Short mmCIF file of C-alpha atoms and ligand atoms in Angstrom, two decimals:
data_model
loop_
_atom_site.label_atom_id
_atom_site.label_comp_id
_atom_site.label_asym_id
_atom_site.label_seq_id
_atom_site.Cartn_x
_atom_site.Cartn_y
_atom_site.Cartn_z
CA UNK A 1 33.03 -1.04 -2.75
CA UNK A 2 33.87 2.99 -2.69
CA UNK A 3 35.41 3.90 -0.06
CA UNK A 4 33.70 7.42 0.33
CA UNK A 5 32.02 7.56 3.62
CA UNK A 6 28.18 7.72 2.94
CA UNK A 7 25.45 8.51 5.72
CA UNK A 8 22.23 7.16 4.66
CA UNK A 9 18.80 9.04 6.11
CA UNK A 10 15.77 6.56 5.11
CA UNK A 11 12.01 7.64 6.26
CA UNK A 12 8.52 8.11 5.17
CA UNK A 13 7.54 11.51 3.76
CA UNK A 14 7.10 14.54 6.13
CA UNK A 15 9.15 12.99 8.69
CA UNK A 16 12.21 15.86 8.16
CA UNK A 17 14.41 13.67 6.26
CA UNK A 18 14.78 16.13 3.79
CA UNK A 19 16.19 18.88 6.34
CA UNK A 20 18.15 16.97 8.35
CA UNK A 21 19.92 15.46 5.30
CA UNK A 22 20.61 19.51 4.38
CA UNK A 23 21.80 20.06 7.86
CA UNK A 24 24.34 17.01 8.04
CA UNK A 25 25.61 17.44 4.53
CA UNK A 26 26.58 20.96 5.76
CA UNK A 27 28.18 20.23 8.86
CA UNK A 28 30.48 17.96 7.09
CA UNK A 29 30.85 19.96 3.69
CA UNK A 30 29.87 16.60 2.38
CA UNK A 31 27.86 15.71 -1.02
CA UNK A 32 23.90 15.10 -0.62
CA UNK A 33 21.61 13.04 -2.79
CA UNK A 34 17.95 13.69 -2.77
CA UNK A 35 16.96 10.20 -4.72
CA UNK A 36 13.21 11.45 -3.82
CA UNK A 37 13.79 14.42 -6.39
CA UNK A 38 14.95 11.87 -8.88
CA UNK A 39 11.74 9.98 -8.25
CA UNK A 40 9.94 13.65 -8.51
CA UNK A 41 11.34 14.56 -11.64
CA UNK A 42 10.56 10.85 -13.39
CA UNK A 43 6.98 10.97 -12.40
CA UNK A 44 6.55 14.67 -13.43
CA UNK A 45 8.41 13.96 -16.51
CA UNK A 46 5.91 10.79 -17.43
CA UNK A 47 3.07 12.47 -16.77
CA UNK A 48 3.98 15.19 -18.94
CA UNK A 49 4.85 12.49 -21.83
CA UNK A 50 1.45 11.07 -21.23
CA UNK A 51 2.63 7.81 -19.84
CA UNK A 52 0.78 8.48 -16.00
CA UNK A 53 -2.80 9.81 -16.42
CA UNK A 54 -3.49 13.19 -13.96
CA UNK A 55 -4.29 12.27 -10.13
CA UNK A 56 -8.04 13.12 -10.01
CA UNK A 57 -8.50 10.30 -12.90
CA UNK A 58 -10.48 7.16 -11.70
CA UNK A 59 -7.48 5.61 -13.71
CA UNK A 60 -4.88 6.75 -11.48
CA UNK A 61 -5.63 4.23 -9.13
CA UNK A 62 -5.10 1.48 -11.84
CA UNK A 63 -1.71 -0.88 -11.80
CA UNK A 64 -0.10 0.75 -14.43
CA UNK A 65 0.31 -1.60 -17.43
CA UNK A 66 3.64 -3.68 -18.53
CA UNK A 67 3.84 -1.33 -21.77
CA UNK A 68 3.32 1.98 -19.18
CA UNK A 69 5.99 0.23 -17.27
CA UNK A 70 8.57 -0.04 -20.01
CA UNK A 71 8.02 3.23 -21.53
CA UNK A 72 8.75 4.95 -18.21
CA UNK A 73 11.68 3.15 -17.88
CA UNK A 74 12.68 3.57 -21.41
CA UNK A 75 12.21 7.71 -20.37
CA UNK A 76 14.33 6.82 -17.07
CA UNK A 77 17.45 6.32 -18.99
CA UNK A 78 16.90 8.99 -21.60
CA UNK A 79 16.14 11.83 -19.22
CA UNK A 80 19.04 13.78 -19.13
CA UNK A 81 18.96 15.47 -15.13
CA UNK A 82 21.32 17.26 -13.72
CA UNK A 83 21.30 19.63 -10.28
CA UNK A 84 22.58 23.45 -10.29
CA UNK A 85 22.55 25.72 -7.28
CA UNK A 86 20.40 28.90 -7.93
CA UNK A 87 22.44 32.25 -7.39
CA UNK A 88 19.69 33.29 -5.67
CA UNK A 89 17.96 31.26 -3.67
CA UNK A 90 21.32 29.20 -3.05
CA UNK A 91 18.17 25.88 -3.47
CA UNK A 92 19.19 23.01 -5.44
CA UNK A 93 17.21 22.77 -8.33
CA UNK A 94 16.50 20.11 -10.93
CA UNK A 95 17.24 21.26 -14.62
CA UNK A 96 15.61 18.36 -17.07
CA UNK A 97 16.71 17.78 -20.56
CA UNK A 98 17.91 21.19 -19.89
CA UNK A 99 14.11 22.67 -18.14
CA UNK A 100 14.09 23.73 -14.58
CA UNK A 101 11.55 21.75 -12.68
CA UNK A 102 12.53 23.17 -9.36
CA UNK A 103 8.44 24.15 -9.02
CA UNK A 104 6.89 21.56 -10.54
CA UNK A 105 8.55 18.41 -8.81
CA UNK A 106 7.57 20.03 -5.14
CA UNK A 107 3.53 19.50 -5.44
CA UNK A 108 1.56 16.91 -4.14
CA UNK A 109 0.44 15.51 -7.44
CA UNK A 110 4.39 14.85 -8.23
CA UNK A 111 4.98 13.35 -5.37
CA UNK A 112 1.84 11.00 -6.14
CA UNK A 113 3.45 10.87 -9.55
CA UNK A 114 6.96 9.96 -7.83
CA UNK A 115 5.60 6.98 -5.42
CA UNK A 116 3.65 5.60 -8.53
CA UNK A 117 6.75 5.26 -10.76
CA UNK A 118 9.01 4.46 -7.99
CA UNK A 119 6.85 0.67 -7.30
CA UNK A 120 8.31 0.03 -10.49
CA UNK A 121 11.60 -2.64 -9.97
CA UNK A 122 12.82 -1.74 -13.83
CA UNK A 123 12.64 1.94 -13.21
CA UNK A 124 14.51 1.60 -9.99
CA UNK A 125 17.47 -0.09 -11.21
CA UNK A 126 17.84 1.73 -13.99
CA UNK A 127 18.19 4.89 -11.36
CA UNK A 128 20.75 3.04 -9.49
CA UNK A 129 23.82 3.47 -11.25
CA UNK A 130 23.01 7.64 -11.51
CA UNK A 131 22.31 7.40 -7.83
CA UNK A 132 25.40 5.77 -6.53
CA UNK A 133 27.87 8.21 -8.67
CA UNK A 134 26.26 10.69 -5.95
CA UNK A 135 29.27 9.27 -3.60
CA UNK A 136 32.53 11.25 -4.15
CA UNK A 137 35.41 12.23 -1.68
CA UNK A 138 34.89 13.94 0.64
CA UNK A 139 31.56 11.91 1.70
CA UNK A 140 28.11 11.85 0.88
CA UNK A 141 24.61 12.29 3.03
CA UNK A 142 22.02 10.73 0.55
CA UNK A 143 18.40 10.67 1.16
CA UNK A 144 15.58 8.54 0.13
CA UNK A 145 13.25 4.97 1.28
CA UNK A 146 16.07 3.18 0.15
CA UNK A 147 19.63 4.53 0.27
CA UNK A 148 20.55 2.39 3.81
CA UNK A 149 18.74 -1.07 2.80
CA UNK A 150 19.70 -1.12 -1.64
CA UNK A 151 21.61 1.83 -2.44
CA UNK A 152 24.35 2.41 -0.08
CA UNK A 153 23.41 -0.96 1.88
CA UNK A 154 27.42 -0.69 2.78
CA UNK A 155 27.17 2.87 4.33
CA UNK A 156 28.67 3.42 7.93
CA UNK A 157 25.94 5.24 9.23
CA UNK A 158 22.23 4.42 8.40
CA UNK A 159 19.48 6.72 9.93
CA UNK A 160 15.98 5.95 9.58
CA UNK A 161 13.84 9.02 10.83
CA UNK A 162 10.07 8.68 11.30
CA UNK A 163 7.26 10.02 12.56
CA UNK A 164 3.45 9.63 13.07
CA UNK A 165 1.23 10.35 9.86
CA UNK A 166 -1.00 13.11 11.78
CA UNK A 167 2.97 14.68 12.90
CA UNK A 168 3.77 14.55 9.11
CA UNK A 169 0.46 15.79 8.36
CA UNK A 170 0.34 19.01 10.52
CA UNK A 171 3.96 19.70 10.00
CA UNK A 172 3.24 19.71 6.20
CA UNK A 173 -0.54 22.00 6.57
CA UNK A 174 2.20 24.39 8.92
CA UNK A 175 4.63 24.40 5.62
CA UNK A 176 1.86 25.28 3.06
CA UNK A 177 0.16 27.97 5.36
CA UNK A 178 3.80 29.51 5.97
CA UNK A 179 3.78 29.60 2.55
CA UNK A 180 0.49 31.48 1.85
CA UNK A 181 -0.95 28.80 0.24
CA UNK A 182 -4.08 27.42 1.35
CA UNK A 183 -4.18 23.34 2.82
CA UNK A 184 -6.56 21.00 4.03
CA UNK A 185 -5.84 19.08 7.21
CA UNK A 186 -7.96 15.93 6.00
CA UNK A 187 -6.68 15.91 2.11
CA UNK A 188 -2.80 15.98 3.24
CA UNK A 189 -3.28 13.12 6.01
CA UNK A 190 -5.00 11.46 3.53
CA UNK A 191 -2.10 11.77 1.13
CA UNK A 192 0.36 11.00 3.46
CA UNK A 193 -1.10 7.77 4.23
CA UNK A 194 -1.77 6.43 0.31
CA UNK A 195 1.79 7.01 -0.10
CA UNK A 196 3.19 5.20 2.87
CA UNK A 197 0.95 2.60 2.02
CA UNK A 198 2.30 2.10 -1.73
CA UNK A 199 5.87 2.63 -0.13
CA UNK A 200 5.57 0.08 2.89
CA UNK A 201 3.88 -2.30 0.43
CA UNK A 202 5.22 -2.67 -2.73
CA UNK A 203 7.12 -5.96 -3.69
CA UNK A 204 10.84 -3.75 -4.48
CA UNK A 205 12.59 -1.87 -2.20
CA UNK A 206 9.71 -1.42 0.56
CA UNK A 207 10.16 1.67 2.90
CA UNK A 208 11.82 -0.39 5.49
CA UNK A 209 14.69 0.36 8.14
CA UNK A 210 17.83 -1.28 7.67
CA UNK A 211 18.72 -4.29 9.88
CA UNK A 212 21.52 -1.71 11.34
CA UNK A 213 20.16 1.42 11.76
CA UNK A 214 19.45 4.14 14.23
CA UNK A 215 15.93 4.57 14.06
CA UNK A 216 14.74 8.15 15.37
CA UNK A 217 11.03 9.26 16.38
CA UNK A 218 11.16 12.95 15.55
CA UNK A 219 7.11 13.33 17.11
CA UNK A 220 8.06 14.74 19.96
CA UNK A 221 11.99 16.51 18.85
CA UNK A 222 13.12 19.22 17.30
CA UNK A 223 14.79 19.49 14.50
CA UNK A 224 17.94 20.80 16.29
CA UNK A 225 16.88 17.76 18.86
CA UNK A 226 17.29 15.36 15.89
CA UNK A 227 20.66 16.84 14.30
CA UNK A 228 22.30 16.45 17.21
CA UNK A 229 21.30 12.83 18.13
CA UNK A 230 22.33 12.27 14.14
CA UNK A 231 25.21 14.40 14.82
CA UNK A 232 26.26 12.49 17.65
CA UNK A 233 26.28 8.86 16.23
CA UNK A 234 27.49 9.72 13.17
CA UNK A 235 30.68 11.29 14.37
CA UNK A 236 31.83 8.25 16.13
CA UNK A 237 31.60 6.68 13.03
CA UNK A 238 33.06 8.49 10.43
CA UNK A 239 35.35 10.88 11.82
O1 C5P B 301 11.33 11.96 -0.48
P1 C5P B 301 10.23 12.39 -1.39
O2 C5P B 301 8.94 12.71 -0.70
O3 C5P B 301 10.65 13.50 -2.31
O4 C5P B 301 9.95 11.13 -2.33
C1 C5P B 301 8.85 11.06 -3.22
C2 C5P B 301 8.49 9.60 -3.47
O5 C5P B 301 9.56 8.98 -4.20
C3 C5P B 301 8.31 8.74 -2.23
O6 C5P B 301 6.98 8.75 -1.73
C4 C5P B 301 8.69 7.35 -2.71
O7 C5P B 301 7.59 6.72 -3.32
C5 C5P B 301 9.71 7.63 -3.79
N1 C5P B 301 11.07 7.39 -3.35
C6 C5P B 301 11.55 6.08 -3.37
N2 C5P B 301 12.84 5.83 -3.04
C7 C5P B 301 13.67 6.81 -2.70
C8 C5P B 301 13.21 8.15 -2.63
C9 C5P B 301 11.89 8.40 -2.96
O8 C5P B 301 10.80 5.16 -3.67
N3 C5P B 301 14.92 6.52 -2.41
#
C-alpha cells in the first residue's frame, strides 16, 4: 500500500464535491483527482467514436451491448489523457490524444455520457491503475462515487458529501443562470435523478458511502460551513 496520505470525497452529483475537493487540495498544497472528468472525457470520447448513440435517441436508454462494451473499453486504454493548468484561467483542463476537451466534458449530455460508460465493470478497472498513480508525496484529495469504497479503500480520511436532489438541482439552475445560459428547473432535477439512479444501482462500484466515513449533508451549509467540518476531521488525521 502507498503510503501517500489520500483524502477521499465520494457523493452524488451537484452535491459540491467538486469544490470542496478544490478547496482541501489547496489548503494542503496536496494533489487532486477528479476521476468524474476521467469518466467525462471516456463518454465524450465514445460518443464521438460512435460507440454511445446522442442522448435524445430512444436508443440511449438501451443496455449498451457486450461488443459496445468492449470497444469502449478497448478506447479506455488507448486514450491518451493528460491534465494541464491553463495560463489563464489557472482551470484544470483535460487535453485528449492531445485535444482540449475542457468545454465539451462540462455539459449535461457528457455527464449522461460519463454515468453510461462508467456502469461498465471492464471500463472501470481498466481506469484504475491511471487513477491510483494520482497519489504522490505530498498527498492527494481525489474525487469521485468511488475513490473511499474501491479506489483508495485504504485512505485515512473518507468524506462522503450529499445532498437532496431538488438542493443539487437549484444549486446547478443558480450555476447555469450565473453563467448566462438559460436552464430549466424540471429538465436538471430530472437529470439529476436518472443519474443517481444508474449510480446507486448499478451492479459495480454503486454510489455508496464507505463503511468509515464522515458523511456530510451540505442542504442546509455553506460551502465554507462544509470545508471547515472537512477541514476539521481531516487534520486530526493526517497532520
Ligand atoms: O463527478 P462527475 O459529475 O463529473 O461524474 C460524472 C459521472 O461519472 C457520474 O455521474 C458517475 O456516473 C461517473 N463517476 C463514477 N465514478 C467516479 C466518478 C464519476 O462512476 N469515481
Amino acid at each position: 500500500m502507498s503510503s501517500v496520505p489520500v483524502i477521499t470525497i465520494d457523493g452524488p452529483s451537484g452535491a459540491g464535491k467538486g469544490t470542496i475537493a478544490q478547496m482541501v487540495a489547496s489548503h494542503f498544497d496536496w494533489h487532486l483527482l477528479d476521476s468524474g472528468a476521467l469518466y467525462r472525457i471516456l463518454g465524450v470520447s465514445a460518443n464521438h467514436a460512435g460507440l454511445i448513440p446522442a442522448v435524445d435517441e430512444a436508443s440511449f436508454k438501451h443496455d449498451l451491448s457486450v461488443n459496445q462494451q468492449q470497444n469502449i473499453t478497448s478506447l479506455a486504454t488507448e486514450l491518451s489523457i493528460e491534465f494541464v493548468i491553463n495560463p489563464r484561467s489557472k482551470e484544470v483542463e483535460p487535453l485528449v490524444n492531445s485535444v482540449n476537451l475542457a468545454l465539451q466534458i462540462r455539459t449535461d449530455d457528457a455527464a449522461q455520457f460519463a454515468s453510461k460508460v462508467a456502469a461498465i465493470g471492464s471500463v472501470r478497472d481498466a481506469l484504475l491503475d491511471l487513477q491510483k498513480n494520482f497519489a504522490k508525496p505530498p498527498g492527494l484529495v481525489a474525487d469521485g462515487r468511488d475513490m473511499g469504497t474501491v479506489v483508495f479503500s485504504e485512505a485515512k480520511v473518507k468524506i462522503f458529501l450529499t445532498a437532496s436532489a431538488k438542493c443539487r438541482a437549484e444549486r446547478r439552475y443558480q450555476q447555469l443562470i450565473n453563467k448566462g445560459v438559460g436552464a430549466n428547473m424540471r429538465a436538471l432535477l430530472q437529470s439529476i435523478e436518472d443519474r443517481d439512479q444508474r449510480d446507486q444501482n448499478r451492479s459495480v462500484s454503486p454510489l455508496v458511502p464507505a463503511a468509515d466515513a464522515l458523511v456530510i449533508d451540505s442542504s442546509e451549509l455553506s460551502i465554507e460551513q462544509v470545508f471547515n467540518q472537512v477541514i476539521d476531521y481531516a487534520s486530526e488525521k493526517v497532520v
